[in-house]
Short mmCIF file of C-alpha atoms (C1' of nucleotides) in Angstrom, two decimals:
data_model
loop_
_atom_site.label_atom_id
_atom_site.label_comp_id
_atom_site.label_asym_id
_atom_site.label_seq_id
_atom_site.Cartn_x
_atom_site.Cartn_y
_atom_site.Cartn_z
CA MET A 12 10.10 7.51 -15.82
CA PRO A 13 9.36 10.14 -13.24
CA SER A 14 7.08 8.33 -10.84
CA VAL A 15 4.42 5.70 -10.63
CA LYS A 16 1.89 8.03 -9.11
CA THR A 17 1.96 10.49 -11.97
CA ARG A 18 -1.67 11.12 -12.72
CA ALA A 19 -1.69 14.67 -13.93
CA PRO A 20 -2.88 14.72 -17.55
CA LYS A 21 -0.65 17.70 -18.31
CA ARG A 22 -3.37 20.21 -19.00
CA ASN A 23 -2.34 23.14 -21.20
CA THR A 24 -5.33 25.41 -20.78
CA TYR A 25 -5.26 27.61 -17.70
CA ARG A 26 -8.74 26.52 -16.65
CA HIS A 27 -9.30 22.90 -15.90
CA GLY A 28 -12.74 22.61 -17.41
CA ASP A 29 -14.51 20.65 -14.74
CA LEU A 30 -12.33 20.60 -11.70
CA ARG A 31 -15.19 20.10 -9.30
CA GLN A 32 -16.15 16.87 -10.97
CA ALA A 33 -12.53 15.78 -11.29
CA LEU A 34 -11.94 16.29 -7.58
CA LEU A 35 -15.06 14.37 -6.72
CA ALA A 36 -14.03 11.51 -9.00
CA ALA A 37 -10.56 11.42 -7.48
CA GLY A 38 -12.08 11.52 -4.01
CA VAL A 39 -14.37 8.61 -4.79
CA GLU A 40 -11.43 6.66 -6.12
CA LEU A 41 -9.48 7.36 -2.94
CA ALA A 42 -12.44 6.31 -0.81
CA ARG A 43 -12.86 3.11 -2.81
CA ASN A 44 -9.57 1.84 -1.51
CA GLY A 45 -8.84 3.25 1.88
CA GLY A 46 -12.19 4.49 3.11
CA PRO A 47 -12.98 7.97 4.39
CA ASP A 48 -9.56 8.70 5.87
CA ALA A 49 -7.96 8.16 2.48
CA VAL A 50 -9.86 11.07 1.01
CA VAL A 51 -7.07 13.61 1.22
CA LEU A 52 -7.51 16.91 -0.48
CA ARG A 53 -3.97 17.35 -1.73
CA GLU A 54 -3.89 13.93 -3.32
CA ALA A 55 -7.16 14.65 -5.10
CA THR A 56 -5.78 17.88 -6.52
CA ARG A 57 -2.63 16.06 -7.55
CA ARG A 58 -4.67 13.56 -9.51
CA ALA A 59 -6.61 16.35 -11.10
CA GLY A 60 -3.32 17.93 -12.14
CA VAL A 61 -3.86 21.09 -10.18
CA VAL A 62 -2.33 22.94 -7.27
CA PRO A 63 -3.80 22.16 -3.79
CA ASN A 64 -5.41 25.54 -3.33
CA ALA A 65 -7.43 25.23 -6.51
CA ALA A 66 -9.74 22.88 -4.66
CA TYR A 67 -10.96 25.72 -2.47
CA ARG A 68 -12.72 27.32 -5.42
CA HIS A 69 -15.07 24.33 -5.46
CA TYR A 70 -15.12 22.96 -1.92
CA ALA A 71 -14.90 25.10 1.16
CA SER A 72 -12.81 22.51 2.98
CA ARG A 73 -11.56 18.99 2.86
CA ASP A 74 -14.64 18.04 4.81
CA GLN A 75 -16.95 19.46 2.17
CA LEU A 76 -15.21 17.32 -0.42
CA LEU A 77 -15.63 14.32 1.84
CA GLN A 78 -19.34 15.07 2.14
CA ALA A 79 -19.65 15.08 -1.62
CA VAL A 80 -17.83 11.76 -1.79
CA ARG A 81 -20.17 10.40 0.87
CA SER A 82 -23.20 11.39 -1.14
CA ALA A 83 -21.76 9.67 -4.18
CA ALA A 84 -21.09 6.54 -2.13
CA MET A 85 -24.64 6.59 -0.81
CA ALA A 86 -25.97 6.90 -4.33
CA ALA A 87 -23.84 3.96 -5.43
CA LEU A 88 -25.36 1.92 -2.61
CA ALA A 89 -28.83 2.91 -3.76
CA VAL A 90 -28.00 1.79 -7.29
CA ALA A 91 -26.76 -1.57 -6.00
CA ILE A 92 -30.03 -2.10 -4.14
CA GLU A 93 -32.04 -1.07 -7.17
CA ALA A 94 -30.13 -3.55 -9.28
CA GLU A 95 -31.03 -6.31 -6.87
CA LEU A 96 -34.68 -5.26 -6.92
CA ALA A 97 -34.69 -5.12 -10.71
CA GLY A 98 -33.53 -8.71 -10.85
CA LEU A 99 -36.68 -9.91 -9.11
CA ARG A 100 -39.08 -12.02 -11.15
CA ARG A 101 -42.55 -10.71 -10.79
CA GLY A 102 -44.65 -13.81 -11.43
CA ARG A 103 -45.59 -14.82 -7.93
CA LYS A 104 -48.18 -13.88 -5.39
CA PRO A 105 -48.01 -10.35 -4.00
CA ALA A 106 -47.08 -11.63 -0.56
CA ASP A 107 -44.14 -13.57 -1.91
CA PHE A 108 -43.09 -10.69 -4.06
CA ALA A 109 -43.21 -8.29 -1.13
CA ARG A 110 -41.11 -10.64 0.96
CA ALA A 111 -38.65 -11.03 -1.88
CA SER A 112 -38.42 -7.25 -2.19
CA LEU A 113 -37.36 -6.83 1.40
CA ARG A 114 -34.82 -9.60 0.92
CA ALA A 115 -33.53 -7.95 -2.21
CA VAL A 116 -32.94 -4.70 -0.39
CA GLY A 117 -30.98 -6.52 2.28
CA THR A 118 -29.05 -8.59 -0.21
CA GLY A 119 -28.13 -5.58 -2.30
CA TYR A 120 -26.99 -3.79 0.83
CA LEU A 121 -24.76 -6.65 1.88
CA ARG A 122 -23.39 -7.30 -1.59
CA PHE A 123 -22.41 -3.67 -1.92
CA ALA A 124 -20.75 -3.64 1.48
CA GLN A 125 -18.62 -6.60 0.46
CA ALA A 126 -17.88 -5.46 -3.06
CA GLU A 127 -17.06 -1.88 -2.12
CA PRO A 128 -16.07 -1.79 1.54
CA GLY A 129 -14.23 1.49 1.15
CA LEU A 130 -17.24 3.27 -0.30
CA PHE A 131 -19.56 1.60 2.17
CA ARG A 132 -17.54 2.77 5.15
CA THR A 133 -17.30 6.20 3.63
CA ALA A 134 -21.05 6.41 3.15
CA PHE A 135 -21.61 5.95 6.86
CA SER A 136 -18.45 7.56 8.14
CA VAL A 137 -20.03 10.67 9.52
CA PRO A 138 -23.36 11.72 11.01
CA ASP A 139 -26.09 12.30 8.52
CA ALA A 140 -29.78 12.94 8.99
CA LEU A 141 -30.98 10.48 6.42
CA GLN A 142 -34.54 11.27 7.39
CA GLY A 143 -34.52 14.85 6.20
CA ALA A 144 -35.37 16.18 2.81
CA PRO A 145 -34.23 13.58 0.28
CA VAL A 146 -31.49 14.97 -1.89
CA PRO A 147 -30.86 13.49 -5.32
CA GLU A 148 -27.09 13.29 -4.76
CA LYS A 149 -27.64 10.36 -2.44
CA SER A 150 -30.23 8.60 -4.52
CA GLY A 151 -30.13 5.98 -7.19
CA ASN A 152 -31.89 5.96 -10.54
CA SER A 153 -35.30 5.68 -8.92
CA GLY A 154 -34.73 8.89 -7.02
CA LEU A 155 -34.88 7.04 -3.72
CA ASN A 156 -32.03 6.78 -1.25
CA PRO A 157 -31.24 3.46 0.45
CA PHE A 158 -33.36 4.26 3.47
CA GLN A 159 -36.34 5.08 1.27
CA LEU A 160 -35.87 1.94 -0.78
CA LEU A 161 -36.11 -0.05 2.43
CA GLY A 162 -39.23 1.85 3.43
CA ALA A 163 -40.84 1.13 0.09
CA ALA A 164 -40.17 -2.58 0.49
CA LEU A 165 -41.77 -2.54 3.92
CA ASP A 166 -44.78 -0.65 2.56
CA ARG A 167 -45.18 -3.38 -0.01
CA LEU A 168 -45.21 -5.95 2.81
CA VAL A 169 -48.06 -4.09 4.47
CA ASP A 170 -49.98 -3.75 1.21
CA ALA A 171 -49.60 -7.46 0.61
CA GLY A 172 -51.02 -8.17 4.04
CA VAL A 173 -47.84 -9.80 5.27
CA LEU A 174 -46.88 -7.16 7.78
CA PRO A 175 -49.60 -5.92 10.16
CA PRO A 176 -49.89 -2.13 9.80
CA GLN A 177 -49.30 -1.51 13.49
CA ARG A 178 -45.89 -3.17 13.11
CA ARG A 179 -44.93 -0.98 10.21
CA LEU A 180 -43.94 2.04 12.27
CA GLY A 181 -40.23 1.96 12.93
CA ALA A 182 -39.79 -1.34 11.17
CA GLU A 183 -37.07 0.14 8.97
CA TYR A 184 -34.99 0.72 12.07
CA LEU A 185 -35.15 -2.94 12.95
CA ALA A 186 -34.33 -4.18 9.48
CA TRP A 187 -31.66 -1.59 8.92
CA SER A 188 -30.01 -2.29 12.25
CA ALA A 189 -29.66 -5.99 11.59
CA VAL A 190 -28.38 -5.68 8.05
CA HIS A 191 -26.13 -2.71 8.70
CA GLY A 192 -24.65 -4.31 11.76
CA PHE A 193 -23.92 -7.48 9.91
CA ALA A 194 -22.27 -5.52 7.12
CA MET A 195 -20.07 -3.68 9.60
CA LEU A 196 -19.05 -6.88 11.34
CA VAL A 197 -18.19 -8.41 8.00
CA ILE A 198 -16.14 -5.62 6.48
CA ASP A 199 -14.15 -4.66 9.51
CA GLY A 200 -15.28 -6.55 12.50
CA PRO A 201 -14.95 -10.00 13.97
CA LEU A 202 -16.52 -11.63 10.93
CA ARG A 203 -13.88 -10.26 8.60
CA SER A 204 -12.08 -13.56 8.28
CA LEU A 205 -15.06 -15.60 7.15
CA SER A 206 -15.19 -16.92 3.59
CA PRO A 207 -17.61 -15.32 1.13
CA ALA A 208 -19.66 -18.50 1.16
CA GLN A 209 -20.01 -18.43 4.94
CA ILE A 210 -20.88 -14.77 4.80
CA GLU A 211 -23.57 -15.45 2.24
CA VAL A 212 -25.10 -18.13 4.45
CA ILE A 213 -25.05 -16.09 7.62
CA GLY A 214 -26.27 -13.05 5.73
CA GLN A 215 -29.34 -14.98 4.64
CA ARG A 216 -29.90 -16.04 8.23
CA VAL A 217 -29.79 -12.41 9.25
CA LEU A 218 -32.48 -11.70 6.70
CA ASP A 219 -34.47 -14.65 8.03
CA MET A 220 -34.24 -13.18 11.47
CA VAL A 221 -35.48 -9.82 10.22
CA GLU A 222 -38.39 -11.43 8.44
CA LYS A 223 -39.41 -13.46 11.44
CA GLY A 224 -38.65 -10.80 13.97
CA ILE A 225 -40.44 -7.98 12.25
CA GLU A 226 -43.84 -9.54 11.68
CA MET B 18 -2.26 31.93 32.80
CA PRO B 19 -0.26 30.19 30.11
CA SER B 20 -2.86 28.06 28.39
CA VAL B 21 -6.00 26.09 29.05
CA LYS B 22 -4.52 22.88 27.73
CA THR B 23 -1.65 22.80 30.18
CA ARG B 24 -1.65 19.26 31.42
CA ALA B 25 2.01 18.56 32.04
CA PRO B 26 2.48 17.89 35.77
CA LYS B 27 5.97 19.42 35.67
CA ARG B 28 7.93 16.30 36.39
CA ASN B 29 11.37 16.88 37.88
CA THR B 30 12.83 13.40 37.67
CA TYR B 31 14.35 12.51 34.33
CA ARG B 32 12.37 9.29 34.09
CA HIS B 33 8.64 9.51 33.98
CA GLY B 34 7.90 6.48 36.09
CA ASP B 35 5.10 4.90 34.08
CA LEU B 36 4.96 6.63 30.76
CA ARG B 37 3.38 3.68 28.98
CA GLN B 38 0.41 3.79 31.29
CA ALA B 39 0.22 7.58 31.15
CA LEU B 40 0.14 7.53 27.35
CA LEU B 41 -2.56 4.91 27.35
CA ALA B 42 -4.65 6.89 29.82
CA ALA B 43 -4.25 10.05 27.75
CA GLY B 44 -5.15 8.10 24.62
CA VAL B 45 -8.30 6.74 26.22
CA GLU B 46 -9.26 10.22 27.30
CA LEU B 47 -8.75 11.50 23.77
CA ALA B 48 -10.82 8.65 22.36
CA ARG B 49 -13.60 9.31 24.85
CA ASN B 50 -14.34 12.60 23.23
CA GLY B 51 -13.45 12.51 19.58
CA GLY B 52 -13.24 8.82 18.76
CA PRO B 53 -10.33 7.01 17.12
CA ASP B 54 -9.14 9.93 14.99
CA ALA B 55 -8.69 12.05 18.08
CA VAL B 56 -6.04 9.70 19.42
CA VAL B 57 -3.04 11.72 18.36
CA LEU B 58 0.35 10.74 19.60
CA ARG B 59 1.78 14.19 20.12
CA GLU B 60 -1.17 15.29 22.20
CA ALA B 61 -0.86 12.19 24.36
CA THR B 62 2.81 12.93 25.01
CA ARG B 63 1.94 16.54 25.74
CA ARG B 64 -0.52 15.45 28.39
CA ALA B 65 2.02 13.10 29.84
CA GLY B 66 4.46 16.01 30.05
CA VAL B 67 6.99 14.46 27.75
CA VAL B 68 8.54 15.07 24.35
CA PRO B 69 6.81 13.39 21.35
CA ASN B 70 9.60 10.95 20.65
CA ALA B 71 9.48 9.52 24.14
CA ALA B 72 6.36 7.64 23.11
CA TYR B 73 8.38 5.48 20.74
CA ARG B 74 10.10 3.79 23.65
CA HIS B 75 6.74 2.27 24.56
CA TYR B 76 4.72 2.10 21.36
CA ALA B 77 6.23 1.39 17.98
CA SER B 78 3.88 3.79 16.25
CA ARG B 79 0.79 5.87 16.70
CA ASP B 80 -1.16 2.88 15.48
CA GLN B 81 0.20 0.67 18.24
CA LEU B 82 -0.97 3.21 20.78
CA LEU B 83 -4.37 3.24 19.11
CA GLN B 84 -4.53 -0.54 19.34
CA ALA B 85 -3.89 -0.35 23.06
CA VAL B 86 -6.62 2.24 23.42
CA ARG B 87 -8.95 -0.01 21.45
CA SER B 88 -8.30 -2.89 23.77
CA ALA B 89 -9.06 -0.68 26.74
CA ALA B 90 -12.29 0.48 25.10
CA MET B 91 -13.29 -3.10 24.43
CA ALA B 92 -12.63 -3.97 28.05
CA ALA B 93 -14.77 -1.07 29.17
CA LEU B 94 -17.58 -2.38 27.01
CA ALA B 95 -17.20 -5.79 28.61
CA VAL B 96 -17.42 -4.23 32.05
CA ALA B 97 -20.60 -2.38 31.07
CA ILE B 98 -22.17 -5.64 29.93
CA GLU B 99 -21.09 -7.40 33.09
CA ALA B 100 -22.65 -4.64 35.15
CA GLU B 101 -25.95 -5.16 33.38
CA LEU B 102 -25.73 -8.89 33.94
CA ALA B 103 -24.91 -8.41 37.60
CA GLY B 104 -28.07 -6.38 38.06
CA LEU B 105 -30.24 -9.33 37.12
CA ARG B 106 -32.42 -10.80 39.83
CA ARG B 107 -32.01 -14.52 39.91
CA GLY B 108 -35.32 -15.66 41.34
CA ARG B 109 -37.17 -16.80 38.27
CA LYS B 110 -37.31 -19.88 36.12
CA PRO B 111 -34.14 -20.80 34.25
CA ALA B 112 -35.79 -20.06 30.90
CA ASP B 113 -36.73 -16.56 31.97
CA PHE B 114 -33.34 -15.99 33.47
CA ALA B 115 -31.63 -17.11 30.27
CA ARG B 116 -33.78 -14.79 28.21
CA ALA B 117 -33.08 -11.96 30.58
CA SER B 118 -29.36 -12.65 30.29
CA LEU B 119 -29.39 -12.23 26.55
CA ARG B 120 -31.37 -9.05 26.96
CA ALA B 121 -28.94 -7.77 29.54
CA VAL B 122 -26.03 -8.29 27.17
CA GLY B 123 -27.83 -6.33 24.50
CA THR B 124 -28.92 -3.61 26.87
CA GLY B 125 -25.44 -3.20 28.29
CA TYR B 126 -24.05 -2.98 24.81
CA LEU B 127 -26.50 -0.27 23.80
CA ARG B 128 -26.16 1.67 27.02
CA PHE B 129 -22.40 1.75 26.64
CA ALA B 130 -22.63 2.86 23.03
CA GLN B 131 -24.80 5.78 24.08
CA ALA B 132 -22.90 6.68 27.21
CA GLU B 133 -19.46 6.44 25.62
CA PRO B 134 -19.83 6.86 21.88
CA GLY B 135 -16.20 7.87 21.46
CA LEU B 136 -14.91 4.73 23.13
CA PHE B 137 -17.48 2.60 21.37
CA ARG B 138 -16.47 3.84 17.94
CA THR B 139 -12.85 3.41 18.89
CA ALA B 140 -13.38 -0.16 19.97
CA PHE B 141 -14.64 -1.08 16.53
CA SER B 142 -12.64 1.35 14.49
CA VAL B 143 -10.25 -1.09 12.97
CA PRO B 144 -10.24 -4.75 11.93
CA ASP B 145 -9.83 -7.17 14.74
CA ALA B 146 -10.10 -10.92 14.86
CA LEU B 147 -12.27 -11.13 17.92
CA GLN B 148 -12.48 -14.89 17.50
CA GLY B 149 -8.83 -15.59 18.15
CA ALA B 150 -7.16 -16.32 21.42
CA PRO B 151 -8.92 -14.20 24.03
CA VAL B 152 -6.58 -11.62 25.46
CA PRO B 153 -7.21 -10.18 28.90
CA GLU B 154 -6.66 -6.59 27.70
CA LYS B 155 -10.03 -6.69 26.00
CA SER B 156 -11.90 -8.45 28.76
CA GLY B 157 -13.89 -7.33 31.74
CA ASN B 158 -13.70 -8.54 35.30
CA SER B 159 -15.03 -11.97 34.38
CA GLY B 160 -12.18 -12.49 31.95
CA LEU B 161 -14.58 -12.62 29.04
CA ASN B 162 -14.66 -10.16 26.18
CA PRO B 163 -18.00 -8.82 24.86
CA PHE B 164 -18.26 -11.48 22.20
CA GLN B 165 -17.75 -14.21 24.74
CA LEU B 166 -20.25 -12.70 27.11
CA LEU B 167 -22.82 -12.87 24.34
CA GLY B 168 -21.88 -16.47 23.64
CA ALA B 169 -22.30 -17.37 27.29
CA ALA B 170 -25.78 -15.85 27.32
CA LEU B 171 -26.74 -17.89 24.28
CA ASP B 172 -25.36 -21.05 25.87
CA ARG B 173 -27.58 -20.38 28.84
CA LEU B 174 -30.56 -20.15 26.49
CA VAL B 175 -29.72 -23.58 25.11
CA ASP B 176 -29.24 -25.04 28.57
CA ALA B 177 -32.59 -23.68 29.64
CA GLY B 178 -34.22 -25.34 26.66
CA VAL B 179 -35.29 -22.05 25.12
CA LEU B 180 -33.00 -22.14 22.11
CA PRO B 181 -32.86 -25.39 20.10
CA PRO B 182 -29.24 -26.58 19.96
CA GLN B 183 -29.22 -26.68 16.17
CA ARG B 184 -29.95 -22.96 16.19
CA ARG B 185 -27.11 -22.19 18.50
CA LEU B 186 -24.36 -22.28 15.89
CA GLY B 187 -23.73 -18.80 14.58
CA ALA B 188 -26.48 -17.31 16.68
CA GLU B 189 -24.05 -14.76 18.12
CA TYR B 190 -23.60 -13.34 14.66
CA LEU B 191 -27.30 -12.69 14.36
CA ALA B 192 -27.67 -11.12 17.77
CA TRP B 193 -24.48 -9.12 17.46
CA SER B 194 -25.41 -7.83 14.03
CA ALA B 195 -28.74 -6.47 15.14
CA VAL B 196 -27.51 -4.84 18.29
CA HIS B 197 -24.28 -3.52 16.84
CA GLY B 198 -26.05 -2.13 13.81
CA PHE B 199 -28.58 -0.38 15.95
CA ALA B 200 -25.84 1.10 18.07
CA MET B 201 -24.04 2.40 15.00
CA LEU B 202 -27.19 3.95 13.59
CA VAL B 203 -27.87 5.61 16.91
CA ILE B 204 -24.46 7.09 17.63
CA ASP B 205 -23.63 8.34 14.17
CA GLY B 206 -26.26 7.31 11.75
CA PRO B 207 -29.75 8.27 10.74
CA LEU B 208 -31.10 7.60 14.23
CA ARG B 209 -28.77 10.09 15.82
CA SER B 210 -31.46 12.70 16.26
CA LEU B 211 -33.88 10.52 18.19
CA SER B 212 -34.53 11.23 21.84
CA PRO B 213 -33.10 8.87 24.47
CA ALA B 214 -36.61 7.68 25.24
CA GLN B 215 -37.30 6.80 21.62
CA ILE B 216 -33.96 5.07 21.40
CA GLU B 217 -34.77 3.02 24.48
CA VAL B 218 -38.06 1.92 22.96
CA ILE B 219 -36.67 1.01 19.58
CA GLY B 220 -33.70 -0.65 21.22
CA GLN B 221 -36.02 -2.94 23.11
CA ARG B 222 -37.82 -3.72 19.88
CA VAL B 223 -34.49 -4.68 18.34
CA LEU B 224 -33.94 -7.07 21.21
CA ASP B 225 -37.46 -8.42 20.69
CA MET B 226 -36.62 -9.05 17.08
CA VAL B 227 -33.47 -10.90 18.05
CA GLU B 228 -35.33 -13.02 20.55
CA LYS B 229 -38.07 -13.92 18.12
CA GLY B 230 -35.80 -14.22 15.10
CA ILE B 231 -33.20 -16.40 16.72
CA GLU B 232 -35.31 -19.17 18.15
"C1'" DA C 1 -11.30 47.70 -25.69
"C1'" DA C 2 -11.66 48.16 -20.83
"C1'" DA C 3 -13.33 46.43 -16.47
"C1'" DT C 4 -14.66 42.87 -13.66
"C1'" DA C 5 -15.28 38.43 -11.93
"C1'" DT C 6 -13.68 33.67 -11.82
"C1'" DA C 7 -10.32 30.00 -11.69
"C1'" DC C 8 -5.89 28.78 -10.76
"C1'" DT C 9 -0.81 29.54 -8.87
"C1'" DG C 10 2.84 30.52 -5.28
"C1'" DG C 11 4.40 30.85 -0.91
"C1'" DA C 12 3.60 30.39 3.82
"C1'" DC C 13 2.23 28.44 8.51
"C1'" DA C 14 0.87 25.26 12.07
"C1'" DG C 15 0.06 20.66 12.97
"C1'" DT C 16 0.97 15.68 12.39
"C1'" DG C 17 3.86 10.97 12.45
"C1'" DT C 18 8.40 9.42 12.44
"C1'" DC C 19 13.60 9.16 11.82
"C1'" DC C 20 18.31 10.14 13.57
"C1'" DA C 21 21.79 11.37 16.80
"C1'" DC C 22 22.50 12.65 21.48
"C1'" DA C 23 21.93 13.34 26.71
"C1'" DT C 24 20.68 11.41 31.23
"C1'" DG C 25 20.83 8.78 35.12
"C1'" DG C 26 19.44 4.31 37.61
"C1'" DA C 27 20.92 -0.79 38.04
"C1'" DG C 28 24.42 -4.08 38.50
"C1'" DG C 29 28.94 -5.72 38.68
"C1'" DT C 30 33.75 -4.99 40.18
"C1'" DA D 7 32.51 3.59 46.10
"C1'" DC D 8 33.29 3.72 41.44
"C1'" DC D 9 32.35 2.66 36.65
"C1'" DT D 10 30.13 1.08 32.86
"C1'" DC D 11 25.87 -0.24 30.41
"C1'" DC D 12 21.69 0.76 28.31
"C1'" DA D 13 16.78 1.75 28.77
"C1'" DT D 14 14.55 6.04 28.75
"C1'" DG D 15 13.81 10.77 27.52
"C1'" DT D 16 15.55 15.07 24.56
"C1'" DG D 17 16.49 17.95 20.35
"C1'" DG D 18 16.30 18.76 15.74
"C1'" DA D 19 14.82 17.52 11.36
"C1'" DC D 20 11.86 15.88 7.36
"C1'" DA D 21 7.82 14.96 4.66
"C1'" DC D 22 3.21 15.25 4.77
"C1'" DT D 23 -1.35 17.32 5.76
"C1'" DG D 24 -5.21 21.26 5.72
"C1'" DT D 25 -5.70 26.02 5.09
"C1'" DC D 26 -4.70 31.18 4.79
"C1'" DC D 27 -3.22 35.26 1.99
"C1'" DA D 28 -1.67 37.51 -1.91
"C1'" DG D 29 -0.94 37.39 -6.69
"C1'" DT D 30 -1.81 36.03 -11.76
"C1'" DA D 31 -4.15 34.44 -15.94
"C1'" DT D 32 -8.27 34.08 -18.48
"C1'" DA D 33 -13.43 34.19 -19.45
"C1'" DT D 34 -17.34 37.28 -19.18
"C1'" DT D 35 -19.52 41.48 -19.06
"C1'" DT D 36 -19.83 46.23 -20.08
#
DNA sequence: AAATATACTGGACAGTGTCCACATGGAGGT
DNA sequence: ACCTCCATGTGGACACTGTCCAGTATATTT
């Protein structure tokens, strides 16, 4: 056996077929374990069974590849949030439903951060104007990126009369700050050593704080 | 002129004198602009006017040097918080003073993150059990690290009767999450493009949320 | 079928962390 | 005063990285 890390599928055609996609997939896999720094161009080409320079036909630099991986990670986060939202039962009063929506966004966010810390850290590894024109690469199935999903939940709170309209402006910053900060502290901060059960409990308290603090 | 990056002070003695300290200082300077990834061992030795391998007499690896830089960054954060606390006028009622203390911790935290984003990102770049035995390398002049300074402020809130004792447990996680998350979003997240004035305003709203959400 | 554009290969270079063997010279004992 | 020890710094090397430049193979267009 030559080596454990043999990943090249021994392509026989000169062209790869879909190298761009293969590099992105390899990059995502690298980011999954290891975070942003683990996204190394040469390793990605190795896994795609191609010479290092071939990557430059599809990405102008290692950083461009990392950006693509980041977008994919952001989209995965959006999907996780959407999944949490989809699991909501719709029976109750609008106010309760709106509150539950905001909670679901936060819960999905935190679950994803714990389940995929590498991707989560990659998604936020580098500056990004999330405000700007929404690009589909960073969005989930609904076409909304995580920031927009949060905004939609807050809008629902206003519509349901739970959140006074004058408090709506900038409310996503408050909610996002609390949840994002907690996620960071959990995945590689002082709260790293807590058990999943403890994290769940404190996470819910963070969401309580947001709910109380925002209205 | 040979080069702009000439930093070697042309030592003539064989021994450096205090290479360990010089490497740490160079590392901190590198982290100040550029964050954790900019802490590169060879550059640090270059600035200390020494051959790369000399570093290994004082730090077992590049990572050990980075850890030392992190501790220094954490200590600088503690000092910034202490400075904010020291600026508090003491005249008022204990309850007001306790509230102001918590706010000062948060404000110091956010000010430092904005003033020294490189050091801030470095301080939290890598897992660290902040809970464990407090080491002086990460502490400010009071001997307390940032986490402990926050805890002390919360204790004062309890003593002043503002925060019910049963809410005290874990309260630092809530406060820390909100403030840390906001800091992250500001220095390299979606809030990066906001003006300092806007950041100040939203930052105060984050602290409002903490105050309301915690009690 | 010829020409062109596209995708990949090959070889190189500077930069990094780190390993090994070696040189230097200050501290302490005789 | 000398001599030896050994912590500290040097020199050279290796594998790894991102990236540049020049070539080569194949798909597409003419």
